Amino acid sequence: MRNTVMIIPRMPGYQQFRILNPVDALAAPHMTEAFLQDGYRLRESLFREEVRTYYDTFEWQAFDKGFSLASVGKVLYLYDLESGRTADSARFSAPCSFFAGDLPEGTLRKRLLEASAIRAFSRLTTLHISLRSWKLLDREEKTLGTVNVECWRGVQTEKIVPSASFISLNPLRGYQEEMLEAAALLDPEAHCSDGRGVRRLFIDAMTDAGFQVGGYSSKIALQLDPEAPVQLSALSLLRFTTSIMRLNEDGIRKSIDTEFLHDYRVAIRRARSILAQLKGVFPPETALPASKALKAVAAKTGPLRDLDVYLLEKEQFRSWLPEALHPGLDTFFAALSRRRKVLQRSFSSYLDSPEYVALLNLWNAFITDSATPDPLPAPNASLPTITVARRTIRKSWKKLIRHGRMVSRETTDDELHAMRIDCKKLRYLLEFFISLYPPKTITPAIRHLKGLQDNLGSFVDCSVQLAFLSEQLETAVTGRNDVQLAAALGGLMAVLHERQEQARKEFHKAFSRFQDDRTTELFEQLTTG
Amino acid sequence: MKTIALYSIKGGVGKTASAVNMAYLASLQGEPSLLCDLDSQGASSYYFRISASRKYNSEKFLKGKSRMYEHIKATDFDNLDILPSDFSYRNLDIELSEAKKPQKKLRKNLEALAEDYRHVFFDCPPNLTLLSESVFAASDLILVPLIPTTLSIRTYAQLLDFFNEHDLDRSRIRAFFTMVEKRKSMHAEIIEEHQNTAGFLRQQIPNSAEVEKMGIYRAPLNAVRPASAAAKAYRLLWDEITATDPGR
C-alpha cells in the first residue's frame, strides 16, 4: 500500500523536506532517535525498493506543471516536484510511449490531459529507489507522523552511493509542531538543504541520463540586438529553425506523436517565409537554392501532415455524425491510418536518404556562412536589424490591410486563402522580431492578428478537408461502392460545409476588428522609429 | 456533509464506544470523517491516544472555522480526524449562553468544514443543556443509544418531550439498543415492546467485554477486533443507518 508511505494530506504546507548527504541518508533517522524526548520513539514501518521509469512529453509538459511522472510495475504515479510526495496514481501498464487519453477514466487522466492531450508521454530513464519510513510515536504510542528517507540510484551508473537522497517528514494533521521539533534534531551534519526541493534532484537525475529537462520549445526565444546587421540576426533565426528541424527528426522516425512532424514543418515554413520577406539581405544566388532545398523537404511532408490532422479530428468527426454513420466513418479512418503508416515509413526512410543529407548540407552551408555578402546582390545585409524589422513589418501589415479591403462581399475561396497566407507571413515576422519590442506593444499586436488567423484558419481547414473528402467520395463510389462509407463522407461534408460558410460569414467582422484604431495604433508603434 | 450526534441524557450507555466505532466505519468508506469529542471527560480522544493541545479551550472552539481547523488532529487511521475534547468543554454552556444565537452557533461553525468531511460525528456529554440544544440544531441525525431498561426508556421519553416542547424536529432522532444481554428477560421484553416503534433502529449492540477492552486497545473495536460480535453489530448498525438515510 503506497499511501502508507507518502501520506497525502488534505491540506497543503505540511512537509519538511531536506536533501541529505547520500552517504548519511539511512543513518540520519537513527542519529535523531537518540535526541528525541523521553518516551518518544521511531518505529520502522516500511522498507521497500522499487524501480521507477520516468515519463514526460518532448516539451516536458508534466515538468512544467510541477510534476514528475513515473511507472512502478502496473501503476502510474504523479509526484509533486517540490515535495516528492505522490500527488496522484492510476492502474496503468505504461508502454514506451502513451497519450493521456489512453489512461483509464480518473483524476490522473484528467491531470495529464491538462498537461497535454496531443503529445505522447515517452519513456525517459529508470531509477532504482529505496524507500524507508519510520513512524514517530509519542508516549501514548500515538503516531505523530512519518519520517521518510528516499534514495535514488540511476540504473546506468555503477555507483554504490546513491545519486540523491532526501528525508521528508509527513506530520499527521494537528502534529506539525511536534514534528518540527523532531526535525530540528536531525543531525545538521547530514543534511545539505538547498531549498529547491525534489525538482533539483530530478533535473540532476535526468541530466545524468542524458536528458536536458525543459530543453525543448519550438517557440522563438532569440534575443536580437536592434543595432546588429540584419543578416546576422536572420542567420541566428535560421540556425534556430534548423535546430528545431533536427531535434524533431527522431520523433518523426519513431512516430511518437503528430507534433514532431508539425514542429518540423513549421520550422521550415518559418525559415522560408523570413528568407522571402527579407529582401536584399542575402544574395539570391545562394539564398534561392537554399530555400528550394527546404521546399523540396517540406513537399515530402504535406500529405502525411494532412492525414495526421484527420486522425487528430477523429473524435470530433464522430461527434458530428449520428451513430448510424459511425461504421462508415470507421472504414474511412481505418483507410487513413493504413495510408498514414505507408507515408510515415516512406518519409522516415527519406530522412535517412543521401538525398536528404545532400539538401541539408546545401542548407547548412548557407546558414553557416556569416561573411558579409557582397553589397551589390545584397544591399540591405548590413542595415540595423530594427530598421529592417520596422520596414518589413510595415510592408507586410499594409499589404494585409490592402488585400483585406479588396476582399469582395462574396468572400471567394481564393481571396480567403490568399489572406491566410498574408497573415502567416506577418505572424512569422512579428515572432522573429519579438525581442526588439516591448511586450505591451508586440503581444497584443500578435493577439489581434491571431484573432483574424483563427477565422481564416477554420475557413481554410474546412475547405481543404471538403476537397479531400469529395476526392475520397469519388474513389469510394467508383471503387467498392461502399454505401456506408459514402454516407459517412456525405455527413461530414455537410457539417464541414456549414462550418466553412459560418467562417466565411464572419470574415468581414474579424477583419474589421483587425483594422480598428487600436490595432492600427499598435502597428504604427511597431513600425515607426 | 452529514452531521450525526451520539446523544443520551443518561451516562454509561455505550455512547462513546458507538461514536468511535461508527466514525471509524464511516471513514472506511473512503471519505473523510471527523469526530468531535464534546464530552469534557474526553473518552473519545482517549480511545485514539489523543490529548488536546494545551492552548485549546472552549472559547476557541466557538470562534469557528479557522480556530477549529488548527485543533483538528489526525488519528492513526486514514480518513478519520478528531477534534479532541478539552476539560474546559464543561464551560461550553456558559459560552454558548453568551452567544447571540446559541442554538445555531454550532451549526454555523461547522459549515466551514463541509468541504473537508463527508461525515461529522458528535460525541455529546450526558446532560440536557444549551450545548445539547446547539447539537440538536446542528445534527442531521441524532442517534440515541439505550440500554433496554425502564430507566433508559424514561429518559428517552424525556428527550422526545423536550423536542415537542421546543418545537424541534423529532424525525431526526433514532434510538437503538446497546449493552443488550440476551439472557435478561427484562431486556428481551423491552426490546420486544419497542422494536417496531417508529424511530427505533432494528440492529442491537450486545453487551460485550470486547467493547470494555477498547480502553486497553485504545483503538476502535472495528479496527482491532473486526470479527468480534460487537464489531459485527456496529457494522450492521452503520449499514442500517446509511441504508435508511433519506439524504442518499
Coordinates of C-alpha atoms in Angstrom, one line a residue, chain A residues 15-479:
Chain A
Q15 CA 6.0 18.8 4.8
Q16 CA 9.5 19.4 5.9
F17 CA 12.0 18.5 3.3
R18 CA 15.7 18.2 3.4
I19 CA 18.3 16.9 0.9
L20 CA 20.8 14.6 2.6
N21 CA 24.3 13.8 2.0
P22 CA 23.7 10.4 0.4
V23 CA 26.3 8.6 2.5
D24 CA 24.5 9.5 5.7
A25 CA 20.9 9.1 4.4
L26 CA 19.9 5.9 6.1
A27 CA 21.7 6.6 9.3
A28 CA 20.1 10.0 9.8
P29 CA 16.9 8.9 11.5
H30 CA 18.8 6.7 13.9
M31 CA 21.0 9.6 14.9
T32 CA 17.9 11.6 15.5
E33 CA 16.3 9.0 17.7
A34 CA 18.8 9.4 20.5
F35 CA 17.8 13.0 20.8
L36 CA 14.1 12.5 21.0
Q37 CA 12.1 13.4 24.1
D38 CA 11.8 10.8 26.7
G39 CA 9.3 8.2 25.7
Y40 CA 9.2 9.3 22.1
R41 CA 10.5 6.8 19.6
L42 CA 10.8 5.9 15.9
R43 CA 9.2 2.6 14.8
E44 CA 10.3 1.4 11.4
S45 CA 7.2 1.0 9.3
L46 CA 8.3 0.3 5.8
F47 CA 11.3 -0.7 3.7
R48 CA 10.8 -1.1 0.0
E49 CA 12.8 -1.0 -3.2
E50 CA 11.2 -0.1 -6.4
V51 CA 12.1 0.7 -10.0
R52 CA 10.6 3.9 -11.3
T53 CA 10.5 4.5 -15.1
Y54 CA 10.1 8.2 -15.7
Y55 CA 8.0 9.7 -18.5
D56 CA 7.3 13.1 -20.0
T57 CA 6.4 14.7 -23.3
F58 CA 9.0 16.0 -25.7
E59 CA 8.2 19.5 -24.4
W60 CA 8.4 18.4 -20.7
Q61 CA 4.8 19.4 -20.0
A62 CA 4.4 17.4 -16.8
F63 CA 7.6 19.0 -15.5
D64 CA 6.2 22.5 -16.5
K65 CA 3.1 21.7 -14.4
G66 CA 5.4 20.9 -11.4
F67 CA 5.2 17.1 -11.6
S68 CA 7.2 14.1 -12.5
L69 CA 5.5 11.1 -13.8
A70 CA 6.8 7.5 -13.4
S71 CA 5.5 4.0 -13.7
V72 CA 6.2 1.4 -11.0
G73 CA 5.0 -2.0 -12.1
K74 CA 1.5 -1.7 -13.3
V75 CA 0.8 1.6 -11.6
L76 CA 1.5 5.1 -12.9
Y77 CA 2.3 7.7 -10.3
L78 CA 2.4 11.5 -10.4
Y79 CA 4.9 13.1 -8.0
D80 CA 5.0 16.6 -6.8
L81 CA 8.3 18.1 -7.8
E82 CA 8.7 20.3 -4.7
S83 CA 8.0 17.7 -2.0
G84 CA 8.4 14.4 -3.8
R85 CA 5.1 13.4 -2.5
T86 CA 2.7 11.2 -4.5
A87 CA 0.1 13.6 -6.0
D88 CA -2.0 11.0 -7.9
S89 CA -1.9 7.5 -9.2
A90 CA -3.7 5.1 -11.5
R91 CA -3.5 1.5 -12.5
F92 CA -1.9 1.6 -15.9
S93 CA 0.8 -0.6 -17.5
A94 CA 2.7 2.1 -19.3
P95 CA 4.2 1.2 -22.7
C96 CA 7.2 3.0 -24.2
S97 CA 5.0 6.0 -25.0
F98 CA 1.4 6.7 -24.4
F99 CA -1.2 9.5 -24.5
A100 CA -3.1 11.0 -21.6
G101 CA -6.2 9.7 -23.3
D102 CA -5.0 6.1 -23.0
L103 CA -5.3 6.1 -19.2
P104 CA -8.4 4.8 -17.5
E105 CA -11.0 7.4 -16.5
G106 CA -10.0 9.2 -13.3
T107 CA -8.2 12.2 -11.8
L108 CA -4.7 11.3 -13.1
R109 CA -6.0 11.0 -16.7
K110 CA -7.6 14.4 -16.3
R111 CA -4.4 16.0 -14.9
L112 CA -2.3 14.6 -17.8
L113 CA -4.9 15.7 -20.3
E114 CA -4.4 19.2 -18.8
A115 CA -0.7 18.9 -19.3
S116 CA -1.0 17.7 -22.9
A117 CA -3.7 15.8 -24.8
I118 CA -1.9 15.8 -28.0
R119 CA 1.7 15.0 -27.1
A120 CA 2.8 11.5 -26.1
F121 CA 4.4 10.8 -22.8
S122 CA 7.6 8.9 -23.6
R123 CA 9.9 6.8 -21.5
L124 CA 12.9 8.8 -20.3
T125 CA 15.0 6.8 -17.8
T126 CA 14.8 4.4 -15.0
L127 CA 15.8 4.9 -11.4
H128 CA 16.2 2.4 -8.5
I129 CA 14.5 3.9 -5.5
S130 CA 14.8 2.7 -1.9
L131 CA 12.2 3.9 0.5
R132 CA 12.4 3.6 4.2
S133 CA 9.8 5.0 6.6
W134 CA 9.6 5.4 10.3
K135 CA 6.6 6.3 12.4
L136 CA 7.3 8.9 15.1
L137 CA 5.4 7.8 18.2
D138 CA 4.7 9.8 21.4
R139 CA 4.5 8.4 24.9
E140 CA 0.9 7.3 24.3
E141 CA 2.1 5.4 21.2
K142 CA 0.1 7.8 19.1
T143 CA 1.6 8.3 15.7
L144 CA 2.6 12.0 15.1
G145 CA 3.8 11.5 11.6
T146 CA 6.2 9.6 9.4
V147 CA 9.9 10.2 8.7
N148 CA 10.7 9.0 5.2
V149 CA 14.1 8.6 3.6
E150 CA 14.2 8.1 -0.2
C151 CA 17.4 7.2 -2.1
W152 CA 17.7 7.3 -5.8
R153 CA 20.2 5.4 -7.8
G154 CA 20.5 5.5 -11.6
V155 CA 20.3 2.2 -13.4
Q156 CA 23.1 3.0 -15.8
T157 CA 25.6 4.1 -13.2
E158 CA 27.6 1.5 -11.3
K159 CA 27.9 3.8 -8.3
I160 CA 27.3 2.2 -4.9
V161 CA 26.5 5.6 -3.3
P162 CA 23.0 6.8 -4.4
S163 CA 22.9 9.8 -6.7
A164 CA 20.4 11.5 -4.5
S165 CA 18.8 11.2 -1.1
F166 CA 16.3 13.1 0.9
I167 CA 14.5 12.9 4.1
S168 CA 11.0 14.2 4.4
L169 CA 8.6 14.5 7.3
N170 CA 4.9 13.9 7.0
P171 CA 3.2 15.1 10.1
L172 CA -0.3 13.9 10.6
R173 CA -2.9 16.6 10.9
G174 CA -2.5 18.6 14.1
Y175 CA 1.0 17.4 14.8
Q176 CA 3.1 19.9 12.8
E177 CA 4.7 21.4 15.8
E178 CA 5.8 18.1 17.3
M179 CA 7.2 17.1 14.0
L180 CA 9.1 20.3 13.6
E181 CA 10.7 19.7 17.0
A182 CA 11.9 16.3 15.8
A183 CA 13.1 17.8 12.5
A184 CA 15.3 20.2 14.5
L185 CA 17.0 17.2 16.0
L186 CA 18.0 15.8 12.6
D187 CA 21.8 15.7 12.5
P188 CA 22.8 19.0 11.0
E189 CA 25.9 17.4 9.5
A190 CA 23.8 15.0 7.5
H191 CA 21.7 17.4 5.5
C192 CA 22.7 19.9 2.9
S193 CA 19.4 21.7 2.4
D194 CA 19.3 23.9 -0.7
G195 CA 15.6 24.7 -0.5
R196 CA 15.0 23.6 -4.1
G197 CA 13.0 20.5 -3.3
V198 CA 13.0 17.3 -5.3
R199 CA 12.9 19.4 -8.5
R200 CA 16.7 19.8 -8.4
L201 CA 17.3 16.1 -7.8
F202 CA 15.0 15.2 -10.6
I203 CA 16.8 17.6 -13.0
D204 CA 20.2 16.1 -11.9
A205 CA 19.0 12.6 -12.4
M206 CA 17.7 13.4 -15.9
T207 CA 20.9 15.2 -16.8
D208 CA 22.9 12.1 -15.7
A209 CA 20.7 10.0 -18.0
G210 CA 21.5 12.4 -20.9
F211 CA 18.3 14.5 -20.9
Q212 CA 18.1 18.2 -20.8
V213 CA 15.0 19.0 -18.7
G214 CA 12.8 21.6 -20.3
G215 CA 15.4 21.7 -23.2
Y216 CA 12.8 21.9 -26.0
S217 CA 10.5 24.5 -27.2
S218 CA 9.6 25.4 -30.7
K219 CA 8.8 29.0 -29.7
I220 CA 11.3 31.6 -30.9
A221 CA 13.5 32.6 -28.0
L222 CA 16.1 34.7 -29.8
Q223 CA 17.4 37.9 -28.1
L224 CA 18.1 40.1 -31.1
D225 CA 20.4 43.2 -31.0
P226 CA 18.5 46.1 -32.6
E227 CA 21.7 47.5 -34.0
A228 CA 23.3 44.3 -35.3
P229 CA 23.3 43.8 -39.1
V230 CA 20.1 42.2 -40.0
Q231 CA 21.9 39.4 -42.0
L232 CA 23.4 38.1 -38.7
S233 CA 20.0 38.3 -36.9
A234 CA 18.4 36.4 -39.8
L235 CA 21.1 33.8 -39.7
S236 CA 20.6 33.2 -35.9
L237 CA 16.9 32.6 -36.7
L238 CA 17.6 30.2 -39.5
R239 CA 20.1 28.3 -37.3
F240 CA 17.4 28.1 -34.6
T241 CA 14.7 26.8 -37.0
T242 CA 17.3 24.3 -38.4
S243 CA 18.0 23.0 -34.9
I244 CA 14.2 22.6 -34.3
M245 CA 14.1 20.5 -37.6
R246 CA 16.9 18.3 -36.5
L247 CA 15.6 17.8 -33.0
N248 CA 12.3 16.5 -34.3
E249 CA 13.6 14.1 -36.8
D250 CA 13.9 11.2 -34.4
G251 CA 10.4 11.6 -33.1
I252 CA 9.1 11.6 -36.7
R253 CA 11.1 8.4 -37.4
K254 CA 9.6 6.7 -34.3
S255 CA 6.2 8.1 -35.0
I256 CA 5.7 9.0 -31.3
D257 CA 3.1 11.7 -31.9
T258 CA 2.0 14.1 -34.6
E259 CA 3.7 17.2 -33.1
F260 CA 7.2 16.2 -34.2
L261 CA 6.3 16.5 -37.8
H262 CA 4.2 19.6 -37.2
D263 CA 7.1 21.5 -35.5
Y264 CA 9.4 20.3 -38.2
R265 CA 7.2 21.7 -40.9
V266 CA 6.6 25.0 -39.1
A267 CA 10.4 25.4 -38.7
I268 CA 10.8 25.0 -42.5
R269 CA 7.9 27.4 -43.2
R270 CA 9.2 30.0 -40.8
A271 CA 12.7 29.9 -42.3
R272 CA 11.4 30.1 -45.9
S273 CA 9.0 32.9 -45.1
I274 CA 11.6 35.0 -43.4
L275 CA 14.1 34.4 -46.3
A276 CA 11.5 35.5 -48.8
Q277 CA 10.4 38.6 -46.9
L278 CA 13.9 40.0 -46.1
K279 CA 14.6 41.5 -49.5
G280 CA 18.2 42.3 -50.4
V281 CA 19.6 40.7 -47.2
F282 CA 21.1 37.6 -48.8
P283 CA 22.4 37.2 -52.3
P284 CA 19.8 35.4 -54.4
E285 CA 22.3 33.1 -56.0
T286 CA 22.9 31.4 -52.6
A287 CA 19.5 32.1 -50.9
L288 CA 17.3 30.8 -53.6
P289 CA 18.9 27.3 -53.9
A290 CA 18.9 27.0 -50.1
S291 CA 15.3 27.9 -49.9
K292 CA 14.4 25.5 -52.7
A293 CA 16.2 22.7 -50.8
L294 CA 13.9 23.3 -47.8
K295 CA 10.9 23.5 -50.1
A296 CA 11.8 20.1 -51.5
V297 CA 11.9 18.6 -48.0
A298 CA 8.6 20.3 -47.0
A299 CA 6.9 19.0 -50.0
K300 CA 7.5 15.4 -48.9
T301 CA 5.6 16.0 -45.6
G302 CA 2.4 17.6 -46.8
P303 CA 0.2 14.5 -47.4
L304 CA 1.5 13.0 -44.1
R305 CA 0.5 16.0 -42.1
D306 CA -2.9 16.1 -43.7
L307 CA -3.6 12.6 -42.6
D308 CA -2.3 13.5 -39.1
V309 CA -4.9 16.3 -39.0
Y310 CA -7.7 14.0 -39.9
L311 CA -6.7 11.4 -37.4
L312 CA -6.5 14.0 -34.7
E313 CA -10.0 15.2 -35.6
K314 CA -11.4 11.6 -35.3
E315 CA -13.3 12.1 -32.1
Q316 CA -14.7 15.4 -33.3
F317 CA -15.8 13.9 -36.6
R318 CA -17.5 11.1 -34.7
S319 CA -19.4 13.6 -32.5
W320 CA -20.7 15.3 -35.6
L321 CA -22.3 12.2 -37.1
P322 CA -25.2 10.1 -35.8
E323 CA -24.3 6.7 -34.6
A324 CA -25.8 5.1 -37.7
L325 CA -23.0 6.7 -39.8
H326 CA -20.2 5.6 -37.4
P327 CA -19.4 2.3 -39.3
G328 CA -18.7 4.2 -42.5
L329 CA -16.6 6.6 -40.6
D330 CA -14.6 3.8 -39.1
T331 CA -13.9 2.4 -42.5
F332 CA -12.7 5.8 -43.6
F333 CA -10.4 6.2 -40.6
A334 CA -9.0 2.7 -41.0
A335 CA -8.1 3.5 -44.6
L336 CA -6.5 6.8 -43.4
S337 CA -4.4 5.0 -40.8
R338 CA -3.1 2.5 -43.2
R339 CA -2.2 5.2 -45.6
R340 CA -0.6 7.2 -42.9
K341 CA 1.6 4.2 -41.9
V342 CA 2.9 3.9 -45.5
L343 CA 3.6 7.6 -45.8
Q344 CA 5.3 7.7 -42.4
R345 CA 7.6 4.9 -43.3
S346 CA 8.4 6.5 -46.6
F347 CA 9.2 9.8 -45.1
S348 CA 11.3 8.2 -42.3
S349 CA 13.5 6.4 -44.9
Y350 CA 13.7 9.7 -46.7
L351 CA 15.2 11.3 -43.6
D352 CA 18.0 8.7 -43.8
S353 CA 18.5 9.0 -47.5
P354 CA 21.5 10.6 -49.3
E355 CA 19.1 12.9 -51.0
Y356 CA 18.0 14.4 -47.7
V357 CA 21.6 14.6 -46.4
A358 CA 22.6 16.5 -49.6
L359 CA 19.8 19.0 -49.3
L360 CA 20.7 19.6 -45.6
N361 CA 24.3 20.0 -46.5
L362 CA 23.4 22.7 -49.0
W363 CA 21.2 24.4 -46.5
N364 CA 23.8 24.2 -43.7
A365 CA 26.5 25.6 -45.9
F366 CA 24.2 28.6 -46.5
I367 CA 23.4 29.3 -42.8
T368 CA 26.9 28.8 -41.5
D369 CA 28.4 31.4 -43.8
S370 CA 28.4 34.6 -41.7
A371 CA 30.6 36.6 -44.0
T372 CA 29.0 39.9 -45.0
P373 CA 27.7 39.4 -48.5
D374 CA 28.6 41.5 -51.5
P375 CA 26.5 44.7 -51.3
L376 CA 25.6 44.5 -54.9
P377 CA 23.2 41.5 -54.7
A378 CA 22.5 42.1 -51.0
P379 CA 22.4 45.8 -50.4
N380 CA 20.4 45.6 -47.1
A381 CA 22.6 43.0 -45.4
S382 CA 24.3 45.5 -43.1
L383 CA 21.3 47.5 -42.1
P384 CA 20.5 47.5 -38.4
T385 CA 18.0 44.8 -37.5
I386 CA 15.5 47.3 -36.0
T387 CA 15.4 49.3 -39.3
V388 CA 14.6 46.2 -41.3
A389 CA 12.1 45.0 -38.7
R390 CA 10.1 48.2 -38.9
R391 CA 10.3 48.3 -42.7
T392 CA 9.3 44.7 -43.3
I393 CA 6.6 44.5 -40.7
R394 CA 5.1 47.7 -42.1
K395 CA 5.2 46.4 -45.6
S396 CA 3.6 43.1 -44.7
W397 CA 1.0 44.7 -42.5
K398 CA 0.0 47.3 -45.1
K399 CA -0.2 44.5 -47.7
L400 CA -2.5 42.5 -45.5
I401 CA -4.8 45.6 -44.9
R402 CA -4.8 46.4 -48.6
H403 CA -5.7 42.8 -49.6
G404 CA -8.3 42.6 -46.9
R405 CA -10.1 45.7 -48.1
M406 CA -10.1 44.3 -51.6
V407 CA -11.9 41.1 -50.5
S408 CA -15.3 41.2 -52.2
R409 CA -18.7 40.8 -50.5
E410 CA -18.8 37.2 -51.8
T411 CA -15.6 36.4 -50.0
T412 CA -14.4 33.9 -52.5
D413 CA -12.3 30.9 -51.5
D414 CA -9.3 32.2 -53.4
E415 CA -9.5 35.6 -51.6
L416 CA -9.6 34.0 -48.2
H417 CA -6.8 31.5 -49.0
A418 CA -4.6 34.4 -50.0
M419 CA -5.5 36.4 -46.9
R420 CA -4.5 33.4 -44.7
I421 CA -1.1 33.4 -46.3
D422 CA -0.6 37.1 -45.8
C423 CA -1.5 36.6 -42.2
K424 CA 1.1 33.9 -41.7
K425 CA 3.8 36.0 -43.3
L426 CA 3.1 38.8 -40.9
R427 CA 2.9 36.5 -37.9
Y428 CA 6.3 35.0 -38.7
L429 CA 7.9 38.4 -39.0
L430 CA 6.4 39.5 -35.6
E431 CA 7.6 36.4 -33.9
F432 CA 11.1 36.7 -35.4
F433 CA 11.5 40.3 -34.3
I434 CA 9.6 39.9 -31.0
S435 CA 12.6 40.6 -28.8
L436 CA 13.1 44.1 -30.3
Y437 CA 9.8 45.4 -29.0
P438 CA 8.3 46.0 -25.6
P439 CA 5.8 43.2 -24.7
K440 CA 3.0 45.6 -24.1
T441 CA 3.0 46.5 -27.8
I442 CA 4.0 43.4 -29.6
T443 CA 2.0 40.9 -27.5
P444 CA -1.4 42.5 -28.2
A445 CA -0.4 43.0 -31.8
I446 CA 0.2 39.3 -32.2
R447 CA -3.0 38.6 -30.3
H448 CA -5.1 40.7 -32.6
L449 CA -3.5 39.1 -35.7
K450 CA -4.2 35.7 -34.2
G451 CA -7.9 36.6 -34.0
L452 CA -8.0 37.1 -37.7
Q453 CA -5.9 34.0 -38.3
D454 CA -8.3 31.8 -36.3
N455 CA -11.2 32.9 -38.5
L456 CA -9.2 32.3 -41.7
G457 CA -7.7 29.1 -40.4
S458 CA -11.1 27.5 -39.7
F459 CA -12.3 28.5 -43.2
V460 CA -9.3 27.1 -45.0
D461 CA -9.2 23.9 -42.9
C462 CA -12.8 23.3 -43.8
S463 CA -12.3 23.9 -47.4
V464 CA -9.1 21.7 -47.6
Q465 CA -11.0 18.9 -45.8
L466 CA -14.0 19.3 -48.1
A467 CA -11.8 19.0 -51.1
F468 CA -10.2 15.9 -49.7
L469 CA -13.5 14.3 -48.7
S470 CA -15.0 14.8 -52.1
E471 CA -12.0 13.2 -53.7
Q472 CA -12.5 10.3 -51.3
L473 CA -16.1 10.2 -52.2
E474 CA -15.3 9.8 -55.9
T475 CA -12.9 6.8 -55.2
A476 CA -15.5 5.3 -52.8
V477 CA -18.2 5.4 -55.5
T478 CA -16.1 4.2 -58.4
G479 CA -14.3 1.7 -56.3

